[in-house]
Amino acid sequence: MGSHSAGLEETLGVLPSLLFCKMLRFFKRPLVVTADINLNLVALTGLGLLTRLWQLCYPRAVVFDEVYYGQYISFYMKRMFFLDDSGPPFGHMLLALGGYLGGFDGNFLWNRIGAEYSSNVPVWSLRLLPALAGALSVPMSYQIVLELHFSHCTAMGAALLMLIENSLITQSRLMLLESLLIFFNLLAVLSYLKFFNSQKHSPFSPHWWLWLMLTGVSCSCAIGIKYMGIFTYLLVLSIAAVHAWNLIGDQTLSNICVFGHVIARAVALLVIPAFLYLLFFYVHLMLLYRSGPHDQIMSSAFQASLEGGLARITQGQPLEVAFGSQVTLRNVFGKPLPCWLHSHKNTYPMIYENGRGSSHQQQVTCYPFKDINNWWIIKDPGRHQLVVNNPPRPVRHGDIIQLVHGMTTRLLNTHDVAAPLSPHSQEVSCYIDYNISMPAQNLWKLDIVNRESSQDTWKTILSEVRFVHVNTSAVLKLSGAHLPDWGFRQLEVVGEKSRGPHESMAWNVEEHRYGTSQEQKERELELHSPTQVDISKNLSFMARFSEVQWKMLTLKNEDSEHKYSSTPLEWVTLDTNIAYWLHPRTSAQIHLLGNIVIWVSASLATVAYTLLFFWYLLRRRRSICDLPEDAWSHWVLAGALGTGGWALNYLPFFLMERTLFLYHYLPALTFQILLLPIVLQHVSDHLCRSQLQRNVFSALVVAWYSSACHVSNMLRPLTYGDTSLSPGELQALRWKDSWDILIRKY
Amino acid sequence: MLYASGRFLAARAATTLHAPPRARGPALRGKRRELQIPGHLETPSYDSLTGLRTRSSAPPARRVVLRKGRMPPAIGSSHAGSELRLRRGRCAPQASRAGGRDKVPQVAARSLKRPAWSSWRFETAGWWATLAVVTLLSFATRFHRLDQPAHICWDETHFGKMGSYYINRTFFFDVHPPLGKMLIGLAGYLTGYDGTFLFQKPGDSYEHHNYMGMRGFCAFLGSWLIPFAYLTVLDLSKSFPAALLTAALLTFDTGCLTLSQYILLDPILMFFIMAAMLSMVKYNSCANRPFSAPWWFWLSLTGINLAGALGVKFVGLFIILQVGLNTISDLWYLFGDLSLSLVTVGKHLTARILCLIVLPLVLYMTIFAVHVMILNKSGPGDGFFSSAFQARLSGNSLHNASVPEHLAYGSVITVKNLRMAIGYLHSHRHLYPEGIGALQQQVTTYLHKDYNNLWIIKKHNSNTDPLDPSFPVEFVRHGDIIRLEHKETTRNLHSHYHEAPLTRKHLQVTGYGINGTGDSNDFWRIEVVNRKFGNRIKVLRSRIRFIHLVTGCVLGSSGKILPKWGWEQLEVTCTPYLKETANSIWNIEEHINPKLPNISLDVLQPSFSEILLESHMVMIWGNNGLKPKDNEFTSKPWHWPINYQGLHFSGANDTDFRVYLLGNPVVWWLNLVSIALYLLSGSTIAIALQRGVQLPAELEGLTRVLLRGGGQLLLGWMLHYFPFFLMGRILYFHHYFPAMLFSTMLTGVLWDTLLRLCAWGLASSPLGSRIHVMGILSLLLATAYSFYLFHPLAYGMIGPLAQEPESPMAGLRWLESWDF
């Protein structure tokens, strides 16, 4: 490449005359551009693009999980807030980027698999990014094997296996995240290897920095797409840690130098990923500023920070709750349902089904819908008035208050009566004076949980408060149980002696206004009228981030069964498949189905590697070195990446309790595929003793690869879904009984 | 006492250990000698694990030094090649005495014959005396006020009850392996408890029942924790103050004390864990004399204790893991020692397999064998187990029963789900509530035997009574279309296109029709799994599926508990996914058909391995079933090390006798600080060594103790703590206590070593020489004083709660979350 570095000299402060001389000299030489083009790489990229991009728009219908991701893309297009517990937002945003570039307006109803796309959906550009990622994985695996110091032939082998693996093709041709994940996984590994290989000759060179930074960036991108990315991140981190530890032990380096190395790695592999992860969420929350379908799950403060929705209602409420304020109280925990403290004229039944008695006072429940009966008035026990003074007298932490139910003007009360469904807790009621022996116990002490000082005032939306009963020190709590018919299946509210702070004991004021009406009739009218005045609330990014993150991690998906769900044990032997799509009329169909030859031989290679590794290791321990030192270290590094990557991406699934699918195995599979040709080369180089054996082995490998190609070709109709096979042909493809291939009966 | 002990230590260092003479070394009789020769110090030669690190000190001579270390003259009998262990120089204390006798003349006798002899005797005497004091104090604290309170505390209600079950020989189900409860039962039996007390709920008074035997047994085992910890630390650190500090921290910890005083599994579990740890450490230090009697003794004792730990609770797996890791690294170094022949290495391997795998396994199975032999009467746990299992229990309807062998039309049957603890197909005269599917009769599964579990098997198309003697017997065959009629309510088992109450993707199963007349949705095809069509169906042994004819779905139970309206029985659904899971496979258990000859069920007797397997499946299922509810406060693992919140063992109100399980905050927070300090100092030293920093000989001994001994303890803490973060089941504070033991031992080792390092660093100033003694003394005093403050937590408090100013515990509620 020609150098235009003359300009740089200037900055060094060299005399202009000298510069002139240099320029002259520069022009004396011809401008030469030399480029190394590895035709292997070009060819592989070309083939990758061909297999992944061919007929990308087909089928022009919703395929399998596109039905979910498509929804999220639409939300991005419409800027509506949503919460997806399956992973961080970077992957969704990448998909949405495709939609944005294709000019998608978000107007499509993603309601069922197989629905035809309307003309406004830019299918090609939506599917483009995953397909590109899938295509680029092919040349990248070539380079990874090269960087591991194995031969070009081996590297080609790895890339060709990636190229023809049917499951990878299927997965990257659709609006799904796995191919993006695999792309960044491989990129992380590749850039770490490049970085590691440049460590010896040129530490701290721009080249070195580039690959180091890229490692961190691609790790965080992988995590940003799916939490599964963490496994590859851990792999890279632990390999880097071992290398760094060896570096520390290198006594030819000065302390300063070692310190620099360690710091550089820490910044690139720890700080940058953390920062980028936050950045993804920042962009995500910036993009989604409108209220959307999942608002209810979020806290009032979060909802108020979104445009529309709750913000429209709470806009302009007074901030500080004062004596006489009219409020609705939302439970902070919100499980099993988000709900508001509620009461109504009905009383607890005298005798429950199981024979226990109640106080027969007015029910207090938690109600999951907005309702006029959710309004409560904060009253000073010392005074009778239910209006706000001028100036308002704010309620502070530790104040004793009474809560008056707006519509029935009864006081919130609890007493030593067993609650209807949680007998170990106290019943909470609105007190009715029946002239019986049970006196009113309606004083509550306000305890602001997230206070900064003990003098804090009670703030709308922002404060999370607990109501501690003065007589019994029980705390008002949502028990999580649904009342029976007599309680209209609303949620039970109880008083529980505190066993520890729990979010189900915390409440926050959602809607709020200063009450002004003296008379009950007037007040009822006032309660029906909308709120007024104006203060806007802005939540900091970190608060919003931590809430979204926390909700993502704790949200439980009840659905634990799916027709195509599978267990990790079925993946290794490819005992399962997923039907992605079926043509509405013909029997053309798309399946996630791997190339069985590759799957089986990759697993065998992993086993072979492990056995060989332990064999060598034991022999080395007895000082018998079968491999030269160099070959041994390459062999170990390759195995650490291949087997380690496979194990880290696969074994944790045994501990997971969520619904699992075959596609969860694909990242692990790529690592196995990388290892497969490496093991083959090792066998040929070190275990075949004569040239003859080597030739025979090569012939076998060629035969094996052609069979893989053949299988890949046979499964092609199920991968692309472009040809409609006859029932007989489909039946013939059902090599395993457990494969679920759809055969039309007509 | 401490001062004396310090001297004993110094004497030992001067005589039995061949400590290198220090540059500044004053006369050994000098007054300050105990501080100038830290007890840790040993020759730098016997290290091989850290061999890499010592490389820098004398690279060319290393090989030679190692050789010397491998076969020191002091212990001539030592086996070659165990260089790994030799750096400890000494084996168990007993061994040290044996070895010491030889060493004395060699190393020190020339100049110090008499003092050495007397100090050696002094040492032994002091050694035994302190151990005795530690043990006595431990027993005294554990047995003090053991009878208080004289009512059931906390989980005594479970484990006392289970002890009674053993005495009464009634079968029950529990999520833990049986050893702990068997021992409790045995202790009760031996001390004259007759098993008649009901153990109904916490707070019930024991009255005249003899509960002290069982409590005393637990306290007895709990008391041994402290001597064990003392010996372990002594062996790991070779430092007397470290061991003493550990013992004091544990003795004065209110949490450990409380947990040891009641009829619980934890003291038994911790006893075995600590005993296993101690014997592992002992056998490690015997490594220089492999295959000697003490070596075998400690090795097999490790195995026995592992079996004990696992036999009490599955938490025992963690100590097994620790011993396993230790053994692997041990073998790895033996294997790498080229002076050992492969045959020798093979012997080592075999010995470990025998003692650490085979022996525990045999013992563990013996425990189970005893368990199933003792419990031979039918009891409350029957329904959790399979039909074959129940046939063993006398009093169970399947015991010595005889039933017709093949299923025939007209038989009255019960249908049991094949998955453990799902129960029998059940129906009753209650309808599904409105809004949940169709308003028809509920069908559930029920764990207990009940007449509502009875069904009659009928042909789908005729309602004639097949039991009419004029008809010939007709057997049900694989693939037949049948109808199941509920005997009590005469409704048919029915399914239709309505979603199931809890599992929304499945179909609802109901009881439908009157007197057996329903519709085509009542037809089921009965299939035997993995059998040919046309075969007869065997009672108990055929695994069958019911396939709904109209919708093609399979009858199954989701295992989910229905709400109140369903009496908290389990949901039955018809699943459209035709996967073969145990949830949708059933067997016929009871079978009544007067027209058929009965055969004896003795053929069913399960083999011992089947019993073992089934018990474990049920236990694992039970453990997984202990899931916390959303809206409840539950203890989280991160609460534990910070002593965030305790457990009420007895009483909660101000009038009650209250016992509150809470760690002594001084001890626990010291532990917490120590772990952080350890990580800091450990990694600093490790990095320094990796950078090739040359440490003075004195420091090398200290760092070795810190990295090796401390490392083992840290590993123990991590193994007993971190797995809880992965567990989905409900967790309690007391789960942390095994980890806490390790953490306390680490504290002892760490502070002793750090103070010695300080003393070394400040050696020139007058302060330097005293800092170690002062430091240890002040830690001991602080712990003792904190115990004085907090002891009512363990021994019981009466009076107002701590937040009231007039309470005896006023001012001690340092965290708001404490509740006493």
Short mmCIF file of C-alpha atoms in Angstrom, two decimals, chain B residues 376-517:
data_model
loop_
_atom_site.label_atom_id
_atom_site.label_comp_id
_atom_site.label_asym_id
_atom_site.label_seq_id
_atom_site.Cartn_x
_atom_site.Cartn_y
_atom_site.Cartn_z
CA ASN B 376 -41.72 -51.79 57.86
CA LYS B 377 -45.13 -50.45 58.86
CA SER B 378 -47.42 -48.46 56.67
CA GLY B 379 -47.46 -44.79 57.57
CA PRO B 380 -48.07 -41.27 56.31
CA GLY B 381 -45.48 -41.45 53.53
CA ASP B 382 -46.91 -44.36 51.53
CA GLY B 383 -48.65 -42.40 48.81
CA PHE B 384 -45.42 -40.79 47.68
CA PHE B 385 -44.09 -44.15 46.57
CA SER B 386 -44.90 -46.59 43.82
CA SER B 387 -47.25 -49.51 44.17
CA ALA B 388 -44.43 -52.02 44.30
CA PHE B 389 -42.72 -50.11 47.05
CA GLN B 390 -45.86 -50.00 49.14
CA ALA B 391 -46.28 -53.74 48.94
CA ARG B 392 -43.40 -53.99 51.40
CA LEU B 393 -45.15 -52.14 54.18
CA SER B 394 -47.24 -54.06 56.62
CA GLY B 395 -50.59 -52.42 57.14
CA ASN B 396 -50.68 -51.14 53.56
CA SER B 397 -53.52 -52.51 51.48
CA LEU B 398 -50.99 -53.88 49.01
CA HIS B 399 -49.06 -55.79 51.65
CA ASN B 400 -49.52 -59.53 51.29
CA ALA B 401 -52.42 -58.69 49.01
CA SER B 402 -53.61 -60.78 46.16
CA VAL B 403 -55.37 -59.40 43.12
CA PRO B 404 -56.45 -60.67 39.72
CA GLU B 405 -53.52 -60.54 37.36
CA HIS B 406 -55.10 -59.26 34.17
CA LEU B 407 -57.43 -56.36 33.72
CA ALA B 408 -60.95 -57.32 32.67
CA TYR B 409 -64.08 -55.36 31.85
CA GLY B 410 -66.08 -54.61 34.97
CA SER B 411 -63.08 -54.50 37.26
CA VAL B 412 -62.96 -51.85 39.95
CA ILE B 413 -59.51 -50.26 39.85
CA THR B 414 -57.39 -47.45 41.11
CA VAL B 415 -55.12 -45.75 38.60
CA LYS B 416 -51.82 -44.41 39.81
CA ASN B 417 -49.55 -42.00 37.99
CA LEU B 418 -46.11 -43.34 37.31
CA ARG B 419 -44.32 -40.20 38.34
CA MET B 420 -43.46 -40.15 42.01
CA ALA B 421 -45.71 -38.22 44.29
CA ILE B 422 -48.49 -37.47 41.84
CA GLY B 423 -50.92 -39.99 43.22
CA TYR B 424 -54.15 -41.61 42.16
CA LEU B 425 -56.65 -40.52 39.55
CA HIS B 426 -59.45 -39.04 41.62
CA SER B 427 -62.80 -37.39 41.27
CA HIS B 428 -65.38 -36.06 43.70
CA ARG B 429 -68.76 -34.41 43.77
CA HIS B 430 -67.51 -30.89 43.22
CA LEU B 431 -67.66 -29.03 39.97
CA TYR B 432 -65.04 -26.88 38.37
CA PRO B 433 -65.89 -23.31 39.34
CA GLU B 434 -67.48 -21.02 36.85
CA GLY B 435 -65.14 -19.50 34.34
CA ILE B 436 -62.76 -22.45 34.45
CA GLY B 437 -63.61 -24.66 31.52
CA ALA B 438 -66.95 -26.38 31.49
CA LEU B 439 -69.04 -26.52 34.64
CA GLN B 440 -68.52 -30.24 35.15
CA GLN B 441 -67.22 -32.50 37.85
CA GLN B 442 -63.59 -32.12 38.88
CA VAL B 443 -61.02 -34.78 38.10
CA THR B 444 -57.75 -34.52 40.02
CA THR B 445 -54.98 -36.67 41.37
CA TYR B 446 -54.79 -37.31 45.07
CA LEU B 447 -51.89 -38.64 47.08
CA HIS B 448 -53.84 -40.52 49.71
CA LYS B 449 -55.98 -43.62 49.51
CA ASP B 450 -59.63 -42.81 49.30
CA TYR B 451 -62.78 -44.46 47.99
CA ASN B 452 -63.06 -41.62 45.49
CA ASN B 453 -60.03 -43.06 43.71
CA LEU B 454 -62.06 -46.06 42.51
CA TRP B 455 -63.01 -46.35 38.85
CA ILE B 456 -64.84 -49.05 36.92
CA ILE B 457 -63.51 -50.02 33.53
CA LYS B 458 -66.28 -50.53 30.96
CA LYS B 459 -66.76 -51.07 27.28
CA HIS B 460 -67.34 -47.87 25.40
CA ASN B 461 -70.47 -48.97 23.59
CA SER B 462 -72.45 -51.04 26.04
CA ASN B 463 -73.68 -50.28 29.48
CA THR B 464 -74.49 -53.83 30.49
CA ASP B 465 -73.05 -54.99 33.76
CA PRO B 466 -70.03 -57.07 32.84
CA LEU B 467 -70.04 -58.64 36.25
CA ASP B 468 -73.25 -60.40 35.44
CA PRO B 469 -72.28 -64.05 35.87
CA SER B 470 -74.00 -65.00 32.64
CA PHE B 471 -71.39 -63.18 30.59
CA PRO B 472 -67.98 -64.65 30.08
CA VAL B 473 -64.99 -62.78 31.44
CA GLU B 474 -63.60 -60.46 28.84
CA PHE B 475 -60.09 -59.10 29.28
CA VAL B 476 -59.09 -55.60 28.35
CA ARG B 477 -56.48 -55.60 25.64
CA HIS B 478 -53.90 -53.12 24.45
CA GLY B 479 -55.57 -50.76 22.02
CA ASP B 480 -59.16 -51.29 23.22
CA ILE B 481 -61.58 -48.40 23.36
CA ILE B 482 -62.82 -48.11 26.92
CA ARG B 483 -64.79 -45.89 29.24
CA LEU B 484 -63.75 -45.20 32.85
CA GLU B 485 -66.69 -44.74 35.18
CA HIS B 486 -66.15 -43.14 38.57
CA LYS B 487 -67.56 -45.59 41.08
CA GLU B 488 -68.96 -43.15 43.63
CA THR B 489 -70.52 -40.61 41.30
CA THR B 490 -71.11 -42.81 38.20
CA ARG B 491 -69.68 -40.15 35.96
CA ASN B 492 -67.39 -40.95 33.06
CA LEU B 493 -63.86 -39.70 32.62
CA HIS B 494 -64.30 -37.06 29.96
CA SER B 495 -62.30 -34.51 28.06
CA HIS B 496 -63.15 -31.84 25.54
CA TYR B 497 -61.87 -28.69 23.82
CA HIS B 498 -61.76 -26.47 26.88
CA GLU B 499 -58.52 -25.30 28.34
CA ALA B 500 -57.32 -26.94 31.52
CA PRO B 501 -57.53 -24.86 34.72
CA LEU B 502 -53.80 -24.22 35.20
CA THR B 503 -51.94 -25.52 32.18
CA ARG B 504 -53.67 -23.44 29.55
CA LYS B 505 -52.28 -25.33 26.60
CA HIS B 506 -53.78 -28.63 27.70
CA LEU B 507 -57.38 -29.73 27.61
CA GLN B 508 -59.67 -29.97 30.58
CA VAL B 509 -60.56 -33.37 32.03
CA THR B 510 -63.89 -33.70 33.79
CA GLY B 511 -66.41 -36.22 35.01
CA TYR B 512 -69.46 -36.26 32.75
CA GLY B 513 -72.69 -38.16 32.21
CA ILE B 514 -75.12 -39.86 34.54
CA ASN B 515 -75.02 -43.54 35.45
CA GLY B 516 -72.40 -44.11 32.87
CA THR B 517 -74.31 -42.56 29.98
#
